Short mmCIF file of N, CA and C in Angstrom, two decimals:
data_model
loop_
_atom_site.label_atom_id
_atom_site.label_comp_id
_atom_site.label_asym_id
_atom_site.label_seq_id
_atom_site.Cartn_x
_atom_site.Cartn_y
_atom_site.Cartn_z
N UNK A 1 -6.51 2.63 11.57
CA UNK A 1 -5.71 1.40 11.49
C UNK A 1 -6.44 0.38 10.62
N UNK A 2 -7.74 0.31 10.80
CA UNK A 2 -8.51 -0.64 10.00
C UNK A 2 -8.37 -0.34 8.52
N UNK A 3 -8.42 0.97 8.21
CA UNK A 3 -8.29 1.39 6.81
C UNK A 3 -6.94 0.96 6.24
N UNK A 4 -5.89 1.12 7.04
CA UNK A 4 -4.55 0.78 6.57
C UNK A 4 -4.46 -0.71 6.25
N UNK A 5 -5.06 -1.53 7.10
CA UNK A 5 -5.02 -2.98 6.86
C UNK A 5 -5.76 -3.34 5.58
N UNK A 6 -6.91 -2.71 5.38
CA UNK A 6 -7.67 -2.98 4.15
C UNK A 6 -6.89 -2.50 2.94
N UNK A 7 -6.26 -1.33 3.07
CA UNK A 7 -5.50 -0.77 1.96
C UNK A 7 -4.32 -1.67 1.61
N UNK A 8 -3.65 -2.17 2.65
CA UNK A 8 -2.48 -3.03 2.40
C UNK A 8 -2.90 -4.32 1.71
N UNK A 9 -4.00 -4.91 2.15
CA UNK A 9 -4.46 -6.15 1.51
C UNK A 9 -4.86 -5.89 0.07
N UNK A 10 -5.42 -4.70 -0.18
CA UNK A 10 -5.78 -4.32 -1.55
C UNK A 10 -4.52 -4.17 -2.40
N UNK A 11 -3.50 -3.54 -1.82
CA UNK A 11 -2.24 -3.34 -2.55
C UNK A 11 -1.59 -4.69 -2.86
N UNK A 12 -1.72 -5.63 -1.94
CA UNK A 12 -1.15 -6.96 -2.18
C UNK A 12 -1.80 -7.59 -3.41
N UNK A 13 -3.12 -7.47 -3.50
CA UNK A 13 -3.82 -8.02 -4.66
C UNK A 13 -3.37 -7.34 -5.94
N UNK A 14 -3.26 -6.02 -5.88
CA UNK A 14 -2.85 -5.26 -7.07
C UNK A 14 -1.42 -5.61 -7.45
N UNK A 15 -0.55 -5.72 -6.46
CA UNK A 15 0.86 -6.01 -6.76
C UNK A 15 1.02 -7.41 -7.36
N UNK A 16 0.09 -8.31 -7.04
CA UNK A 16 0.15 -9.65 -7.66
C UNK A 16 -0.19 -9.55 -9.14
N UNK A 17 -1.11 -8.64 -9.46
CA UNK A 17 -1.51 -8.47 -10.85
C UNK A 17 -0.50 -7.58 -11.58
N UNK A 18 -0.13 -6.50 -10.91
CA UNK A 18 0.83 -5.55 -11.51
C UNK A 18 2.05 -5.43 -10.60
N UNK A 19 2.98 -6.38 -10.67
CA UNK A 19 4.16 -6.34 -9.81
C UNK A 19 5.11 -5.22 -10.19
N UNK A 20 4.86 -4.03 -9.64
CA UNK A 20 5.71 -2.88 -9.96
C UNK A 20 6.23 -2.26 -8.68
N UNK A 21 7.34 -1.55 -8.80
CA UNK A 21 7.90 -0.87 -7.63
C UNK A 21 7.03 0.30 -7.22
N UNK A 22 6.28 0.85 -8.19
CA UNK A 22 5.42 2.00 -7.88
C UNK A 22 4.41 1.65 -6.80
N UNK A 23 3.88 0.43 -6.84
CA UNK A 23 2.89 0.03 -5.85
C UNK A 23 3.52 0.01 -4.46
N UNK A 24 4.73 -0.54 -4.36
CA UNK A 24 5.41 -0.60 -3.07
C UNK A 24 5.73 0.80 -2.57
N UNK A 25 6.11 1.68 -3.48
CA UNK A 25 6.42 3.05 -3.09
C UNK A 25 5.17 3.74 -2.56
N UNK A 26 4.03 3.45 -3.17
CA UNK A 26 2.78 4.07 -2.74
C UNK A 26 2.46 3.66 -1.30
N UNK A 27 2.70 2.41 -0.96
CA UNK A 27 2.44 1.94 0.40
C UNK A 27 3.35 2.67 1.38
N UNK A 28 4.62 2.78 1.04
CA UNK A 28 5.57 3.47 1.91
C UNK A 28 5.18 4.92 2.08
N UNK A 29 4.75 5.55 0.99
CA UNK A 29 4.35 6.96 1.06
C UNK A 29 3.12 7.12 1.94
N UNK A 30 2.16 6.20 1.82
CA UNK A 30 0.94 6.29 2.63
C UNK A 30 1.28 6.14 4.11
N UNK A 31 2.17 5.20 4.43
CA UNK A 31 2.55 4.99 5.83
C UNK A 31 3.22 6.24 6.38
N UNK A 32 4.06 6.88 5.57
CA UNK A 32 4.73 8.11 6.03
C UNK A 32 3.70 9.21 6.27
N UNK A 33 2.72 9.32 5.39
CA UNK A 33 1.68 10.34 5.54
C UNK A 33 0.88 10.10 6.81
N UNK A 34 0.51 8.84 7.07
CA UNK A 34 -0.28 8.53 8.26
C UNK A 34 0.56 8.70 9.53
N UNK A 35 1.86 8.50 9.42
CA UNK A 35 2.73 8.62 10.59
C UNK A 35 2.86 10.08 11.03
N UNK A 36 2.67 11.02 10.10
CA UNK A 36 2.81 12.44 10.42
C UNK A 36 1.68 12.92 11.33
#
C-alpha cells in the first residue's frame, strides 16, 4: 500500500509535466494488477 501511494504521488508529478492520458491509463492498469 505504501508503494502505491508513493507511485501515485509520482504519477501526479509526472502528469503535471506530461499531461497525457497514457499516464492515467498506467495508474489504472497498475491498480488492476495489484487488485488481482
